[in-house]
PDB file of C-alpha atoms in Angstrom:
ATOM      1  CA  MET K 488       0.000   0.000   0.000  1.00  0.00           C
ATOM      2  CA  THR K 489       1.319   3.453  -0.898  1.00  0.00           C
ATOM      3  CA  VAL K 490       1.755   6.097   1.773  1.00  0.00           C
ATOM      4  CA  SER K 491      -1.158   8.086   0.382  1.00  0.00           C
ATOM      5  CA  GLY K 492      -3.221   4.890   0.408  1.00  0.00           C
ATOM      6  CA  ARG K 493      -2.328   4.277   4.057  1.00  0.00           C
ATOM      7  CA  CYS K 494      -3.265   7.836   4.931  1.00  0.00           C
ATOM      8  CA  SER K 495      -6.599   7.611   3.125  1.00  0.00           C
ATOM      9  CA  ALA K 496      -7.428   4.332   4.864  1.00  0.00           C
ATOM     10  CA  GLY K 497      -6.383   5.720   8.245  1.00  0.00           C
ATOM     11  CA  ALA K 498      -8.491   8.838   7.779  1.00  0.00           C
ATOM     12  CA  LEU K 499     -11.516   6.737   6.855  1.00  0.00           C
ATOM     13  CA  ALA K 500     -10.952   4.463   9.870  1.00  0.00           C
ATOM     14  CA  PHE K 501     -11.123   7.449  12.217  1.00  0.00           C
ATOM     15  CA  ILE K 502     -14.243   8.801  10.510  1.00  0.00           C
ATOM     16  CA  VAL K 503     -16.046   5.448  10.482  1.00  0.00           C
ATOM     17  CA  GLY K 504     -15.122   4.836  14.121  1.00  0.00           C
ATOM     18  CA  ALA K 505     -16.596   8.154  15.203  1.00  0.00           C
ATOM     19  CA  LEU K 506     -19.768   7.840  13.116  1.00  0.00           C
ATOM     20  CA  GLN K 507     -20.574   4.294  14.194  1.00  0.00           C
ATOM     21  CA  TYR K 508     -19.998   5.284  17.825  1.00  0.00           C
ATOM     22  CA  VAL K 509     -22.448   8.190  17.898  1.00  0.00           C
ATOM     23  CA  THR K 510     -24.946   6.256  15.765  1.00  0.00           C
ATOM     24  CA  LEU K 511     -25.005   3.200  18.015  1.00  0.00           C
ATOM     25  CA  GLU K 512     -25.160   5.430  21.089  1.00  0.00           C
ATOM     26  CA  ALA K 513     -28.233   7.156  19.654  1.00  0.00           C
ATOM     27  CA  VAL K 514     -29.863   3.804  18.841  1.00  0.00           C
ATOM     28  CA  ALA K 515     -29.225   2.450  22.348  1.00  0.00           C
ATOM     29  CA  ALA K 516     -30.480   5.657  23.994  1.00  0.00           C
ATOM     30  CA  ALA K 517     -33.681   5.665  21.913  1.00  0.00           C
ATOM     31  CA  ALA K 518     -34.521   2.162  23.164  1.00  0.00           C
ATOM     32  CA  TRP K 519     -34.894   3.362  26.762  1.00  0.00           C
ATOM     33  CA  ILE K 520     -38.614   3.557  27.593  1.00  0.00           C
ATOM     34  CA  GLU K 521     -39.017   3.617  31.366  1.00  0.00           C
ATOM     35  CA  PRO K 522     -37.315   5.750  32.391  1.00  0.00           C
ATOM     36  CA  ARG K 523     -36.304   7.774  29.361  1.00  0.00           C
ATOM     37  CA  TYR K 524     -32.592   8.147  28.909  1.00  0.00           C
ATOM     38  CA  ASP K 525     -31.441  11.535  30.191  1.00  0.00           C
ATOM     39  CA  HIS K 526     -28.436  12.789  28.224  1.00  0.00           C
ATOM     40  CA  ALA K 527     -27.756  15.430  30.874  1.00  0.00           C
ATOM     41  CA  ALA K 528     -27.734  13.125  33.900  1.00  0.00           C
ATOM     42  CA  ASN K 529     -27.033   9.629  32.590  1.00  0.00           C
ATOM     43  CA  TYR K 530     -23.535   8.470  31.771  1.00  0.00           C
ATOM     44  CA  ILE K 531     -22.776   6.998  28.356  1.00  0.00           C
ATOM     45  CA  SER K 532     -21.754   3.821  30.184  1.00  0.00           C
ATOM     46  CA  ASP K 533     -25.329   3.469  31.477  1.00  0.00           C
ATOM     47  CA  LEU K 534     -26.285   2.500  27.925  1.00  0.00           C
ATOM     48  CA  GLY K 535     -24.197  -0.659  28.268  1.00  0.00           C
ATOM     49  CA  VAL K 536     -26.004  -2.039  31.354  1.00  0.00           C
ATOM     50  CA  PRO K 537     -28.499  -4.764  30.318  1.00  0.00           C
ATOM     51  CA  ASP K 538     -30.222  -5.343  33.671  1.00  0.00           C
ATOM     52  CA  ALA K 539     -32.729  -2.980  35.304  1.00  0.00           C
ATOM     53  CA  GLN K 540     -31.303  -1.585  38.536  1.00  0.00           C
ATOM     54  CA  ILE K 541     -30.399   1.501  40.498  1.00  0.00           C
ATOM     55  CA  TYR K 542     -26.728   2.212  39.928  1.00  0.00           C
ATOM     56  CA  GLY K 543     -24.891   5.224  41.289  1.00  0.00           C
ATOM     57  CA  GLY K 544     -28.229   6.768  42.206  1.00  0.00           C
ATOM     58  CA  ARG K 545     -29.437   6.484  38.607  1.00  0.00           C
ATOM     59  CA  ASP K 546     -32.303   4.315  37.360  1.00  0.00           C
ATOM     60  CA  VAL K 547     -30.475   2.235  34.763  1.00  0.00           C
ATOM     61  CA  TYR K 548     -31.838  -0.182  32.175  1.00  0.00           C
ATOM     62  CA  SER K 549     -30.628  -0.413  28.589  1.00  0.00           C
ATOM     63  CA  PRO K 550     -32.693  -2.815  26.440  1.00  0.00           C
ATOM     64  CA  LEU K 551     -30.106  -2.531  23.647  1.00  0.00           C
ATOM     65  CA  ALA K 552     -27.023  -2.664  25.839  1.00  0.00           C
ATOM     66  CA  TRP K 553     -25.336  -4.971  23.327  1.00  0.00           C
ATOM     67  CA  VAL K 554     -25.620  -2.251  20.686  1.00  0.00           C
ATOM     68  CA  MET K 555     -23.762   0.289  22.821  1.00  0.00           C
ATOM     69  CA  ASN K 556     -21.176  -2.248  23.914  1.00  0.00           C
ATOM     70  CA  THR K 557     -20.580  -3.145  20.276  1.00  0.00           C
ATOM     71  CA  GLY K 558     -20.047   0.548  19.581  1.00  0.00           C
ATOM     72  CA  PHE K 559     -17.449   0.752  22.349  1.00  0.00           C
ATOM     73  CA  VAL K 560     -15.468  -2.205  21.003  1.00  0.00           C
ATOM     74  CA  LEU K 561     -15.619  -1.042  17.385  1.00  0.00           C
ATOM     75  CA  GLU K 562     -14.460   2.406  18.456  1.00  0.00           C
ATOM     76  CA  GLY K 563     -11.337   0.860  19.942  1.00  0.00           C
ATOM     77  CA  VAL K 564     -10.626  -1.194  16.834  1.00  0.00           C
ATOM     78  CA  PHE K 565     -11.109   1.682  14.378  1.00  0.00           C
ATOM     79  CA  PHE K 566      -9.170   4.135  16.547  1.00  0.00           C
ATOM     80  CA  VAL K 567      -6.087   1.930  16.782  1.00  0.00           C
ATOM     81  CA  LEU K 568      -6.302   1.015  13.101  1.00  0.00           C
ATOM     82  CA  GLY K 569      -6.518   4.681  12.129  1.00  0.00           C
ATOM     83  CA  ALA K 570      -3.560   5.625  14.316  1.00  0.00           C
ATOM     84  CA  VAL K 571      -1.335   2.825  13.032  1.00  0.00           C
ATOM     85  CA  LEU K 572      -2.076   3.762   9.425  1.00  0.00           C
ATOM     86  CA  LEU K 573      -1.559   7.501   9.998  1.00  0.00           C
ATOM     87  CA  ALA K 574       1.616   7.038  12.050  1.00  0.00           C
ATOM     88  CA  VAL K 575       3.541   7.575   8.812  1.00  0.00           C
ATOM     89  CA  LEU K 576       2.635  11.275   9.020  1.00  0.00           C
ATOM     90  CA  PHE K 577       4.619  11.789  12.203  1.00  0.00           C
ATOM     91  CA  ARG K 578       8.288  11.392  13.072  1.00  0.00           C
ATOM     92  CA  GLY K 579      10.388  10.473  16.092  1.00  0.00           C
ATOM     93  CA  VAL K 580       8.845  10.735  19.531  1.00  0.00           C
ATOM     94  CA  SER K 581       5.593  12.137  18.152  1.00  0.00           C
ATOM     95  CA  ARG K 582       5.001   8.974  16.140  1.00  0.00           C
ATOM     96  CA  TRP K 583       5.563   6.680  19.120  1.00  0.00           C
ATOM     97  CA  LEU K 584       3.399   8.778  21.426  1.00  0.00           C
ATOM     98  CA  PHE K 585       0.629   9.006  18.828  1.00  0.00           C
ATOM     99  CA  VAL K 586       0.449   5.249  18.344  1.00  0.00           C
ATOM    100  CA  GLY K 587       1.099   4.377  21.994  1.00  0.00           C
ATOM    101  CA  PHE K 588      -1.605   6.682  23.331  1.00  0.00           C
ATOM    102  CA  ALA K 589      -4.010   5.455  20.645  1.00  0.00           C
ATOM    103  CA  VAL K 590      -3.438   1.837  21.672  1.00  0.00           C
ATOM    104  CA  LEU K 591      -4.115   2.701  25.325  1.00  0.00           C
ATOM    105  CA  HIS K 592      -7.326   4.441  24.274  1.00  0.00           C
ATOM    106  CA  GLY K 593      -8.285   1.396  22.226  1.00  0.00           C
ATOM    107  CA  VAL K 594      -7.599  -1.038  25.058  1.00  0.00           C
ATOM    108  CA  GLY K 595      -9.565   1.160  27.438  1.00  0.00           C
ATOM    109  CA  ILE K 596     -12.676   1.522  25.311  1.00  0.00           C
ATOM    110  CA  VAL K 597     -12.698  -2.203  24.518  1.00  0.00           C
ATOM    111  CA  LEU K 598     -12.663  -2.904  28.270  1.00  0.00           C
ATOM    112  CA  VAL K 599     -15.619  -0.528  28.607  1.00  0.00           C
ATOM    113  CA  GLY K 600     -17.513  -2.567  26.025  1.00  0.00           C
ATOM    114  CA  LEU K 601     -16.626  -5.965  27.467  1.00  0.00           C
ATOM    115  CA  PHE K 602     -17.343  -5.162  31.130  1.00  0.00           C
ATOM    116  CA  ASN K 603     -20.344  -2.963  31.914  1.00  0.00           C
ATOM    117  CA  GLU K 604     -20.142  -0.579  34.843  1.00  0.00           C
ATOM    118  CA  ALA K 605     -22.598  -2.516  37.025  1.00  0.00           C
ATOM    119  CA  ALA K 606     -21.070  -5.970  36.506  1.00  0.00           C
ATOM    120  CA  ASP K 607     -18.898  -7.809  39.026  1.00  0.00           C
ATOM    121  CA  ALA K 608     -15.928  -6.754  36.915  1.00  0.00           C
ATOM    122  CA  GLY K 609     -17.029  -3.124  37.162  1.00  0.00           C
ATOM    123  CA  PRO K 610     -13.546  -1.950  38.241  1.00  0.00           C
ATOM    124  CA  LEU K 611     -12.231  -3.060  34.843  1.00  0.00           C
ATOM    125  CA  HIS K 612     -14.888  -0.874  33.249  1.00  0.00           C
ATOM    126  CA  LEU K 613     -13.747   2.097  35.318  1.00  0.00           C
ATOM    127  CA  ILE K 614     -10.089   1.518  34.450  1.00  0.00           C
ATOM    128  CA  GLY K 615     -11.054   1.192  30.806  1.00  0.00           C
ATOM    129  CA  ALA K 616     -13.066   4.407  30.858  1.00  0.00           C
ATOM    130  CA  LEU K 617     -10.172   6.355  32.372  1.00  0.00           C
ATOM    131  CA  LEU K 618      -7.729   4.942  29.822  1.00  0.00           C
ATOM    132  CA  ALA K 619     -10.082   5.707  26.950  1.00  0.00           C
ATOM    133  CA  ILE K 620     -10.823   9.286  27.954  1.00  0.00           C
ATOM    134  CA  VAL K 621      -7.354  10.326  29.090  1.00  0.00           C
ATOM    135  CA  PHE K 622      -5.370   8.712  26.292  1.00  0.00           C
ATOM    136  CA  GLY K 623      -7.906   9.461  23.587  1.00  0.00           C
ATOM    137  CA  ASN K 624      -7.517  13.138  24.388  1.00  0.00           C
ATOM    138  CA  LEU K 625      -3.733  12.831  24.654  1.00  0.00           C
ATOM    139  CA  THR K 626      -3.632  11.203  21.217  1.00  0.00           C
ATOM    140  CA  ALA K 627      -5.397  14.260  19.833  1.00  0.00           C
ATOM    141  CA  LEU K 628      -3.009  16.578  21.666  1.00  0.00           C
ATOM    142  CA  VAL K 629       0.073  14.858  20.245  1.00  0.00           C
ATOM    143  CA  ALA K 630      -1.392  15.108  16.754  1.00  0.00           C
ATOM    144  CA  GLY K 631      -2.120  18.784  17.296  1.00  0.00           C
ATOM    145  CA  VAL K 632       1.409  19.614  18.398  1.00  0.00           C
ATOM    146  CA  ALA K 633       2.939  17.737  15.455  1.00  0.00           C
ATOM    147  CA  ALA K 634       0.280  18.533  12.845  1.00  0.00           C
ATOM    148  CA  VAL K 635       1.848  21.476  11.007  1.00  0.00           C
ATOM    149  CA  ARG K 636       5.212  19.742  10.731  1.00  0.00           C
ATOM    150  CA  ALA K 637       3.358  16.729   9.325  1.00  0.00           C
ATOM    151  CA  GLY K 638       1.882  18.894   6.580  1.00  0.00           C
ATOM    152  CA  LEU K 639      -1.626  19.117   8.040  1.00  0.00           C
ATOM    153  CA  PRO K 640      -3.630  22.380   8.171  1.00  0.00           C
ATOM    154  CA  ARG K 641      -3.039  24.889  10.949  1.00  0.00           C
ATOM    155  CA  TRP K 642      -6.750  24.932  11.816  1.00  0.00           C
ATOM    156  CA  PHE K 643      -6.487  21.220  12.558  1.00  0.00           C
ATOM    157  CA  SER K 644      -3.461  21.822  14.772  1.00  0.00           C
ATOM    158  CA  VAL K 645      -5.340  24.434  16.797  1.00  0.00           C
ATOM    159  CA  ALA K 646      -8.476  22.300  17.094  1.00  0.00           C
ATOM    160  CA  SER K 647      -6.409  19.285  18.152  1.00  0.00           C
ATOM    161  CA  VAL K 648      -4.992  21.251  21.068  1.00  0.00           C
ATOM    162  CA  VAL K 649      -8.192  23.006  22.139  1.00  0.00           C
ATOM    163  CA  LEU K 650     -10.455  19.941  22.032  1.00  0.00           C
ATOM    164  CA  PRO K 651      -8.432  17.700  24.386  1.00  0.00           C
ATOM    165  CA  VAL K 652      -7.787  20.548  26.809  1.00  0.00           C
ATOM    166  CA  VAL K 653     -11.528  21.211  27.026  1.00  0.00           C
ATOM    167  CA  GLY K 654     -12.246  17.489  27.204  1.00  0.00           C
ATOM    168  CA  LEU K 655      -9.814  16.780  30.027  1.00  0.00           C
ATOM    169  CA  LEU K 656     -11.002  19.816  31.985  1.00  0.00           C
ATOM    170  CA  SER K 657     -14.594  18.657  31.582  1.00  0.00           C
ATOM    171  CA  GLU K 658     -13.721  15.199  32.848  1.00  0.00           C
ATOM    172  CA  GLY K 659     -11.758  16.761  35.695  1.00  0.00           C
ATOM    173  CA  VAL K 660     -14.836  18.646  36.853  1.00  0.00           C
ATOM    174  CA  LEU K 661     -16.746  15.361  36.971  1.00  0.00           C
ATOM    175  CA  LEU K 662     -14.037  13.379  38.775  1.00  0.00           C
ATOM    176  CA  ALA K 663     -13.491  16.159  41.311  1.00  0.00           C
ATOM    177  CA  GLY K 664     -17.172  16.088  42.225  1.00  0.00           C
ATOM    178  CA  LEU K 665     -17.705  19.709  41.208  1.00  0.00           C
ATOM    179  CA  SER K 666     -20.701  18.881  39.020  1.00  0.00           C
ATOM    180  CA  ASP K 667     -24.369  18.886  39.956  1.00  0.00           C
ATOM    181  CA  VAL K 668     -25.465  15.245  39.578  1.00  0.00           C
ATOM    182  CA  ARG K 669     -28.224  16.404  37.220  1.00  0.00           C
ATOM    183  CA  PHE K 670     -25.505  17.328  34.723  1.00  0.00           C
ATOM    184  CA  ASP K 671     -22.943  14.571  35.291  1.00  0.00           C
ATOM    185  CA  GLY K 672     -23.736  13.125  31.888  1.00  0.00           C
ATOM    186  CA  LEU K 673     -22.903  16.401  30.171  1.00  0.00           C
ATOM    187  CA  TRP K 674     -19.531  16.726  31.878  1.00  0.00           C
ATOM    188  CA  GLU K 675     -18.694  13.121  31.022  1.00  0.00           C
ATOM    189  CA  ARG K 676     -19.648  13.737  27.402  1.00  0.00           C
ATOM    190  CA  GLY K 677     -17.283  16.691  27.308  1.00  0.00           C
ATOM    191  CA  GLY K 678     -14.370  14.313  27.839  1.00  0.00           C
ATOM    192  CA  VAL K 679     -15.674  11.722  25.385  1.00  0.00           C
ATOM    193  CA  TYR K 680     -17.017  13.817  22.530  1.00  0.00           C
ATOM    194  CA  SER K 681     -13.828  15.873  22.381  1.00  0.00           C
ATOM    195  CA  VAL K 682     -12.195  12.664  21.137  1.00  0.00           C
ATOM    196  CA  THR K 683     -15.091  11.808  18.822  1.00  0.00           C
ATOM    197  CA  VAL K 684     -15.068  15.235  17.186  1.00  0.00           C
ATOM    198  CA  TRP K 685     -11.293  15.071  16.827  1.00  0.00           C
ATOM    199  CA  GLN K 686     -11.591  11.729  15.016  1.00  0.00           C
ATOM    200  CA  LEU K 687     -13.833  13.352  12.428  1.00  0.00           C
ATOM    201  CA  LEU K 688     -11.485  16.324  12.109  1.00  0.00           C
ATOM    202  CA  ILE K 689      -8.330  14.297  11.558  1.00  0.00           C
ATOM    203  CA  GLY K 690     -10.123  12.232   8.953  1.00  0.00           C
ATOM    204  CA  VAL K 691     -11.326  15.317   7.098  1.00  0.00           C
ATOM    205  CA  ALA K 692      -7.976  17.119   7.452  1.00  0.00           C
ATOM    206  CA  VAL K 693      -5.958  14.208   6.088  1.00  0.00           C
ATOM    207  CA  LEU K 694      -8.301  13.549   3.163  1.00  0.00           C
ATOM    208  CA  ALA K 695      -8.412  17.255   2.263  1.00  0.00           C
ATOM    209  CA  THR K 696      -4.621  17.539   2.451  1.00  0.00           C
ATOM    210  CA  LEU K 697      -4.154  14.471   0.266  1.00  0.00           C
ATOM    211  CA  ARG K 698      -6.564  15.852  -2.293  1.00  0.00           C
ATOM    212  CA  ALA K 699      -4.778  19.210  -2.374  1.00  0.00           C
ATOM    213  CA  ALA K 700      -1.371  17.529  -2.701  1.00  0.00           C
ATOM    214  CA  ARG K 701      -2.556  15.386  -5.587  1.00  0.00           C
ATOM    215  CA  ALA K 702      -4.084  18.361  -7.365  1.00  0.00           C
ATOM    216  CA  SER K 703      -0.883  20.402  -7.109  1.00  0.00           C
ATOM    217  CA  SER K 704       1.669  17.689  -7.875  1.00  0.00           C
ATOM    218  CA  PRO K 705       2.080  15.294 -10.800  1.00  0.00           C
ATOM    219  CA  ASP K 706       3.687  12.771  -8.448  1.00  0.00           C
ATOM    220  CA  ARG K 707       0.624  11.267  -6.796  1.00  0.00           C
ATOM    221  CA  GLY K 708       2.517   8.610  -4.944  1.00  0.00           C
ATOM    222  CA  ARG K 709       4.289  10.964  -2.593  1.00  0.00           C
ATOM    223  CA  PRO K 710       3.162  11.112   1.061  1.00  0.00           C
ATOM    224  CA  VAL K 711       1.509  14.229   2.427  1.00  0.00           C
ATOM    225  CA  THR K 712       4.519  15.305   4.455  1.00  0.00           C
ATOM    226  CA  HIS K 713       7.070  14.700   1.712  1.00  0.00           C
ATOM    227  CA  ALA K 714       4.946  16.435  -0.893  1.00  0.00           C
ATOM    228  CA  ARG K 715       5.002  19.632   1.095  1.00  0.00           C
ATOM    229  CA  ARG K 716       8.635  19.509   2.081  1.00  0.00           C
ATOM    230  CA  ARG K 717       9.919  19.026  -1.464  1.00  0.00           C
ATOM    231  CA  THR K 718       7.939  21.847  -3.066  1.00  0.00           C
TER     232      THR K 718
END
């Protein structure tokens, strides 16, 4: 596979991972009847609990828990695949951090999907959630710092720094207990959706950069970074 082919596939992996995640979350949330799923108060993880119960003070029952848990696992697979394919864009320490953090995110979100929060193995779910949120955001941050040098747009670099900072701060508010319980779900989503939005952005940024490089250069086999450095 050519470098441009790897980059295209990696970009699509990130986009597909993000889209399937939010789609399956919406499907699982819509299946809640009694009580209705509350996006402000309920955690995303609540959607993966198949048995009706009171958990963490919340009335939890997800009829389509398997749908959400599938979304968690697929997110991990697509995220790691995208990072491995796009690693060619980065050099040195940035490359290793990008892939390493992505793998930790992937392992974490797969644990979230395999062990629901209310199960006997709930601690594994918690560990997985922390890994997924922290290292998903750190993956974005590494990409943002190295983006311009990799030949990606400056707007993407800025967004890739702002999004994880906001996401980690949002999660910090939740973990520090500074949130009203009625809005815990919103604060949690701040730390999760920052990663989801970033996945869409890196996919779009890479595909747009590849298209521009191909349009401006007769050598269509050159990677994004090399195409910019040699012109």
